[in-house]
Structures are given as structure tokens and as C-alpha cells.
């Protein structure tokens, strides 16, 4: 090796490091990172039923599988609600998804949620329910995908407010 080559190698090795590119600074995509929830509570009289909802806002360019999912191996969007004393969950209504084809799904169109969608809950307050504010513990399981790949599923934990009159 010539002395010129050695000097070039030393200068290259000791040069200022390059700043990270914008792509290096972005956090990795996660299913719970692209889905935001807004609980829409209910106000119920003792012994009556009513509706509450969980509004999903899915970041542009992403989707989550509808419930039920189109294929058995896909993970559907799913709510799990822990009832509070005197408040029961009668049923959950999942909206119909939009049907789209994606590069990773070959010829099969998939039912998905994109943008904003509401998951609805039918709640009943027992005649013996205590008046006041109550919070139902909610878990939302989602698997977000873009048009190329699906990300690891995740669970968002939050509370749903219910007022008993």
C-alpha cells in the first residue's frame, strides 16, 4: 500500500460522521401506533339500556382487519370489555369493512377499516346500579397493515365512561 492510499483511508475513517437520514429518525411502525381511540360514553338510567361507542382513527396509508376478518389467519379488530358493577355489555356491533385488494393478499379482496370508524356497544344498567360515574375497562386488539405488509398485532388499553342517573 502506498502512503497516499494509507492517508486516504485514514482521512476517510476519521471524517465527520454523516447525520442520520430522516428515515433513521422515524420510530418503527406499530399497530397501536397507527390506531387512535376515542371512547364515546353513555348515560343510562337505572334499569335501562343504551349505546356507547369506541371511535377508531386509523392513520392515512394504513388499515386494520374488519371483524370478522376475511380469512381465518388474519387478526380481526376486537374489543374486550370488563363490565363494571351494575353495568353489563349486551353486545358489540362491528361495522362492515370496506373491501380492498392489497399486494400481499394476492387475488383475495379483504374487508378492512380505514380512516375513521365506530365500534358500537349496547350497555344495560341494572336496576340496582349505583348512580354516578363508572369506567369500563376496555382492551382493543388490532393488527395494522399498509399496502405492502402487516405489522405485529397490539392491544390498546383505555376506559369507557358510563354515567348512571
PDB file of C-alpha atoms in Angstrom:
ATOM      1  CA  UNK A   1       0.000   0.000   0.000  1.00  0.00           C
ATOM      2  CA  UNK A   2       1.329   3.418  -0.844  1.00  0.00           C
ATOM      3  CA  UNK A   3       1.487   6.196   1.695  1.00  0.00           C
ATOM      4  CA  UNK A   4      -1.085   8.109  -0.373  1.00  0.00           C
ATOM      5  CA  UNK A   5      -3.551   5.203  -0.048  1.00  0.00           C
ATOM      6  CA  UNK A   6      -2.969   4.968   3.707  1.00  0.00           C
ATOM      7  CA  UNK A   7      -3.558   8.721   4.131  1.00  0.00           C
ATOM      8  CA  UNK A   8      -6.775   8.497   2.090  1.00  0.00           C
ATOM      9  CA  UNK A   9      -8.023   5.609   4.222  1.00  0.00           C
ATOM     10  CA  UNK A  10      -7.180   7.434   7.472  1.00  0.00           C
ATOM     11  CA  UNK A  11      -8.882  10.644   6.304  1.00  0.00           C
ATOM     12  CA  UNK A  12     -11.974   8.712   5.203  1.00  0.00           C
ATOM     13  CA  UNK A  13     -12.132   6.838   8.517  1.00  0.00           C
ATOM     14  CA  UNK A  14     -11.653   9.984  10.598  1.00  0.00           C
ATOM     15  CA  UNK A  15     -14.016  12.190   8.606  1.00  0.00           C
ATOM     16  CA  UNK A  16     -17.115  13.683  10.181  1.00  0.00           C
ATOM     17  CA  UNK A  17     -19.884  11.126  10.608  1.00  0.00           C
ATOM     18  CA  UNK A  18     -22.871  11.696   8.394  1.00  0.00           C
ATOM     19  CA  UNK A  19     -26.027  12.843  10.171  1.00  0.00           C
ATOM     20  CA  UNK A  20     -28.737  10.207  10.259  1.00  0.00           C
ATOM     21  CA  UNK A  21     -31.250  10.436   7.445  1.00  0.00           C
ATOM     22  CA  UNK A  22     -34.900  11.258   8.115  1.00  0.00           C
ATOM     23  CA  UNK A  23     -35.790   7.596   7.791  1.00  0.00           C
ATOM     24  CA  UNK A  24     -33.372   6.737  10.620  1.00  0.00           C
ATOM     25  CA  UNK A  25     -35.137   9.174  12.953  1.00  0.00           C
ATOM     26  CA  UNK A  26     -38.694   7.901  12.450  1.00  0.00           C
ATOM     27  CA  UNK A  27     -39.949   5.474  15.084  1.00  0.00           C
ATOM     28  CA  UNK A  28     -40.808   2.000  13.827  1.00  0.00           C
ATOM     29  CA  UNK A  29     -44.396   1.412  12.721  1.00  0.00           C
ATOM     30  CA  UNK A  30     -46.538  -0.445  15.250  1.00  0.00           C
ATOM     31  CA  UNK A  31     -50.174  -1.485  15.141  1.00  0.00           C
ATOM     32  CA  UNK A  32     -51.014   0.551  18.246  1.00  0.00           C
ATOM     33  CA  UNK A  33     -49.036   3.495  16.919  1.00  0.00           C
ATOM     34  CA  UNK A  34     -51.234   3.998  13.845  1.00  0.00           C
ATOM     35  CA  UNK A  35     -54.615   3.491  15.575  1.00  0.00           C
ATOM     36  CA  UNK A  36     -56.061   6.107  17.957  1.00  0.00           C
ATOM     37  CA  UNK A  37     -59.182   5.540  20.071  1.00  0.00           C
ATOM     38  CA  UNK A  38     -61.830   7.921  21.335  1.00  0.00           C
ATOM     39  CA  UNK A  39     -64.286   6.374  23.796  1.00  0.00           C
ATOM     40  CA  UNK A  40     -67.814   7.767  23.449  1.00  0.00           C
ATOM     41  CA  UNK A  41     -69.503   7.080  26.761  1.00  0.00           C
ATOM     42  CA  UNK A  42     -73.121   6.522  27.668  1.00  0.00           C
ATOM     43  CA  UNK A  43     -75.583   7.979  30.126  1.00  0.00           C
ATOM     44  CA  UNK A  44     -78.089   5.413  31.388  1.00  0.00           C
ATOM     45  CA  UNK A  45     -80.977   5.434  33.805  1.00  0.00           C
ATOM     46  CA  UNK A  46     -81.191   2.530  36.252  1.00  0.00           C
ATOM     47  CA  UNK A  47     -82.757  -0.497  34.554  1.00  0.00           C
ATOM     48  CA  UNK A  48     -82.310   0.917  31.041  1.00  0.00           C
ATOM     49  CA  UNK A  49     -80.123   0.156  28.049  1.00  0.00           C
ATOM     50  CA  UNK A  50     -78.220   2.493  25.787  1.00  0.00           C
ATOM     51  CA  UNK A  51     -75.426   2.769  23.290  1.00  0.00           C
ATOM     52  CA  UNK A  52     -71.773   3.687  23.708  1.00  0.00           C
ATOM     53  CA  UNK A  53     -69.034   3.570  21.077  1.00  0.00           C
ATOM     54  CA  UNK A  54     -65.327   3.413  20.515  1.00  0.00           C
ATOM     55  CA  UNK A  55     -64.216   5.602  17.624  1.00  0.00           C
ATOM     56  CA  UNK A  56     -61.139   4.396  15.771  1.00  0.00           C
ATOM     57  CA  UNK A  57     -58.939   6.799  13.825  1.00  0.00           C
ATOM     58  CA  UNK A  58     -56.514   4.891  11.625  1.00  0.00           C
ATOM     59  CA  UNK A  59     -53.601   6.867  10.187  1.00  0.00           C
ATOM     60  CA  UNK A  60     -53.633   7.526   6.436  1.00  0.00           C
ATOM     61  CA  UNK A  61     -51.982   4.767   4.432  1.00  0.00           C
ATOM     62  CA  UNK A  62     -52.869   2.053   6.964  1.00  0.00           C
ATOM     63  CA  UNK A  63     -55.816  -0.236   7.645  1.00  0.00           C
ATOM     64  CA  UNK A  64     -56.871  -2.823  10.230  1.00  0.00           C
ATOM     65  CA  UNK A  65     -58.793  -6.015   9.567  1.00  0.00           C
ATOM     66  CA  UNK A  66     -62.554  -5.828   9.929  1.00  0.00           C
ATOM     67  CA  UNK A  67     -64.446  -8.065  12.352  1.00  0.00           C
ATOM     68  CA  UNK A  68     -64.981 -10.711  11.217  1.00  0.00           C
ATOM     69  CA  UNK A  69     -61.715 -10.917   9.310  1.00  0.00           C
ATOM     70  CA  UNK A  70     -61.914 -12.097   5.712  1.00  0.00           C
ATOM     71  CA  UNK A  71     -59.536 -15.034   6.158  1.00  0.00           C
ATOM     72  CA  UNK A  72     -59.081 -17.282   9.219  1.00  0.00           C
ATOM     73  CA  UNK A  73     -55.397 -16.422   9.676  1.00  0.00           C
ATOM     74  CA  UNK A  74     -55.999 -12.648   9.745  1.00  0.00           C
ATOM     75  CA  UNK A  75     -56.393 -10.988  13.138  1.00  0.00           C
ATOM     76  CA  UNK A  76     -59.712  -9.129  13.420  1.00  0.00           C
ATOM     77  CA  UNK A  77     -60.205  -5.855  15.241  1.00  0.00           C
ATOM     78  CA  UNK A  78     -61.660  -6.905  18.586  1.00  0.00           C
ATOM     79  CA  UNK A  79     -62.966  -5.202  21.737  1.00  0.00           C
ATOM     80  CA  UNK A  80     -62.803  -6.845  25.145  1.00  0.00           C
ATOM     81  CA  UNK A  81     -64.771  -5.009  27.822  1.00  0.00           C
ATOM     82  CA  UNK A  82     -64.727  -5.702  31.540  1.00  0.00           C
ATOM     83  CA  UNK A  83     -68.167  -4.808  32.896  1.00  0.00           C
ATOM     84  CA  UNK A  84     -68.437  -2.576  35.957  1.00  0.00           C
ATOM     85  CA  UNK A  85     -70.669  -3.412  38.925  1.00  0.00           C
ATOM     86  CA  UNK A  86     -74.263  -2.898  37.810  1.00  0.00           C
ATOM     87  CA  UNK A  87     -73.399  -2.356  34.127  1.00  0.00           C
ATOM     88  CA  UNK A  88     -73.448  -5.174  31.591  1.00  0.00           C
ATOM     89  CA  UNK A  89     -72.348  -5.321  27.967  1.00  0.00           C
ATOM     90  CA  UNK A  90     -75.189  -6.847  25.952  1.00  0.00           C
ATOM     91  CA  UNK A  91     -73.369  -6.974  22.613  1.00  0.00           C
ATOM     92  CA  UNK A  92     -70.793  -5.263  20.404  1.00  0.00           C
ATOM     93  CA  UNK A  93     -71.580  -4.257  16.829  1.00  0.00           C
ATOM     94  CA  UNK A  94     -68.676  -4.128  14.409  1.00  0.00           C
ATOM     95  CA  UNK A  95     -69.332  -2.178  11.200  1.00  0.00           C
ATOM     96  CA  UNK A  96     -68.930  -3.709   7.777  1.00  0.00           C
ATOM     97  CA  UNK A  97     -65.457  -3.085   6.442  1.00  0.00           C
ATOM     98  CA  UNK A  98     -64.520  -1.660   3.074  1.00  0.00           C
ATOM     99  CA  UNK A  99     -63.395  -4.343   0.633  1.00  0.00           C
ATOM    100  CA  UNK A 100     -59.975  -3.766  -0.953  1.00  0.00           C
ATOM    101  CA  UNK A 101     -57.220  -5.689  -2.673  1.00  0.00           C
ATOM    102  CA  UNK A 102     -53.642  -5.389  -1.448  1.00  0.00           C
ATOM    103  CA  UNK A 103     -50.354  -6.553  -2.943  1.00  0.00           C
ATOM    104  CA  UNK A 104     -49.790  -9.030  -0.091  1.00  0.00           C
ATOM    105  CA  UNK A 105     -53.264 -10.614  -0.393  1.00  0.00           C
ATOM    106  CA  UNK A 106     -52.857 -11.949  -3.954  1.00  0.00           C
ATOM    107  CA  UNK A 107     -56.276 -12.169  -5.613  1.00  0.00           C
ATOM    108  CA  UNK A 108     -58.380 -12.070  -2.433  1.00  0.00           C
ATOM    109  CA  UNK A 109     -60.063  -8.766  -1.532  1.00  0.00           C
ATOM    110  CA  UNK A 110     -60.045  -8.102   2.226  1.00  0.00           C
ATOM    111  CA  UNK A 111     -62.604  -6.406   4.493  1.00  0.00           C
ATOM    112  CA  UNK A 112     -60.776  -3.662   6.390  1.00  0.00           C
ATOM    113  CA  UNK A 113     -61.345  -0.489   8.387  1.00  0.00           C
ATOM    114  CA  UNK A 114     -59.613   2.684   7.230  1.00  0.00           C
ATOM    115  CA  UNK A 115     -59.797   6.296   8.320  1.00  0.00           C
ATOM    116  CA  UNK A 116     -62.468   6.661  10.991  1.00  0.00           C
ATOM    117  CA  UNK A 117     -64.940   4.024  12.108  1.00  0.00           C
ATOM    118  CA  UNK A 118     -67.110   3.416  15.181  1.00  0.00           C
ATOM    119  CA  UNK A 119     -67.443   0.153  17.099  1.00  0.00           C
ATOM    120  CA  UNK A 120     -70.780   0.232  18.958  1.00  0.00           C
ATOM    121  CA  UNK A 121     -71.693  -1.296  22.314  1.00  0.00           C
ATOM    122  CA  UNK A 122     -75.111  -1.956  23.795  1.00  0.00           C
ATOM    123  CA  UNK A 123     -74.979  -1.476  27.574  1.00  0.00           C
ATOM    124  CA  UNK A 124     -77.563  -2.121  30.282  1.00  0.00           C
ATOM    125  CA  UNK A 125     -77.651  -0.595  33.743  1.00  0.00           C
ATOM    126  CA  UNK A 126     -79.089  -2.871  36.419  1.00  0.00           C
ATOM    127  CA  UNK A 127     -81.982  -1.534  38.494  1.00  0.00           C
ATOM    128  CA  UNK A 128     -79.600  -1.743  41.459  1.00  0.00           C
ATOM    129  CA  UNK A 129     -76.739   0.143  39.729  1.00  0.00           C
ATOM    130  CA  UNK A 130     -75.199   2.896  41.825  1.00  0.00           C
ATOM    131  CA  UNK A 131     -75.726   6.381  40.396  1.00  0.00           C
ATOM    132  CA  UNK A 132     -72.680   8.329  39.284  1.00  0.00           C
ATOM    133  CA  UNK A 133     -69.677   7.956  37.031  1.00  0.00           C
ATOM    134  CA  UNK A 134     -68.336   4.485  36.214  1.00  0.00           C
ATOM    135  CA  UNK A 135     -65.487   3.396  33.964  1.00  0.00           C
ATOM    136  CA  UNK A 136     -65.472   0.203  31.948  1.00  0.00           C
ATOM    137  CA  UNK A 137     -62.029  -1.233  31.297  1.00  0.00           C
ATOM    138  CA  UNK A 138     -61.535  -1.771  27.548  1.00  0.00           C
ATOM    139  CA  UNK A 139     -58.904  -3.592  25.509  1.00  0.00           C
ATOM    140  CA  UNK A 140     -58.783  -3.111  21.742  1.00  0.00           C
ATOM    141  CA  UNK A 141     -56.770  -5.660  19.774  1.00  0.00           C
ATOM    142  CA  UNK A 142     -55.705  -4.555  16.300  1.00  0.00           C
ATOM    143  CA  UNK A 143     -53.300  -5.515  13.573  1.00  0.00           C
ATOM    144  CA  UNK A 144     -52.377  -2.639  11.312  1.00  0.00           C
ATOM    145  CA  UNK A 145     -51.167  -3.100   7.759  1.00  0.00           C
ATOM    146  CA  UNK A 146     -50.135  -0.879   4.896  1.00  0.00           C
ATOM    147  CA  UNK A 147     -50.403  -1.872   1.243  1.00  0.00           C
ATOM    148  CA  UNK A 148     -47.231  -3.984   1.475  1.00  0.00           C
ATOM    149  CA  UNK A 149     -47.009  -5.614   4.907  1.00  0.00           C
ATOM    150  CA  UNK A 150     -48.867  -6.298   8.157  1.00  0.00           C
ATOM    151  CA  UNK A 151     -47.295  -5.324  11.487  1.00  0.00           C
ATOM    152  CA  UNK A 152     -47.302  -7.235  14.758  1.00  0.00           C
ATOM    153  CA  UNK A 153     -50.692  -7.068  16.476  1.00  0.00           C
ATOM    154  CA  UNK A 154     -51.063  -4.890  19.538  1.00  0.00           C
ATOM    155  CA  UNK A 155     -53.538  -4.039  22.290  1.00  0.00           C
ATOM    156  CA  UNK A 156     -54.677  -0.578  23.359  1.00  0.00           C
ATOM    157  CA  UNK A 157     -55.980  -0.246  26.942  1.00  0.00           C
ATOM    158  CA  UNK A 158     -58.361   2.553  27.908  1.00  0.00           C
ATOM    159  CA  UNK A 159     -61.584   3.264  29.813  1.00  0.00           C
ATOM    160  CA  UNK A 160     -65.101   3.933  28.608  1.00  0.00           C
ATOM    161  CA  UNK A 161     -67.105   6.331  30.810  1.00  0.00           C
ATOM    162  CA  UNK A 162     -70.676   5.450  31.765  1.00  0.00           C
ATOM    163  CA  UNK A 163     -72.922   7.685  33.847  1.00  0.00           C
ATOM    164  CA  UNK A 164     -75.794   6.133  35.790  1.00  0.00           C
ATOM    165  CA  UNK A 165     -78.620   8.579  36.540  1.00  0.00           C
TER     166      UNK A 165
END
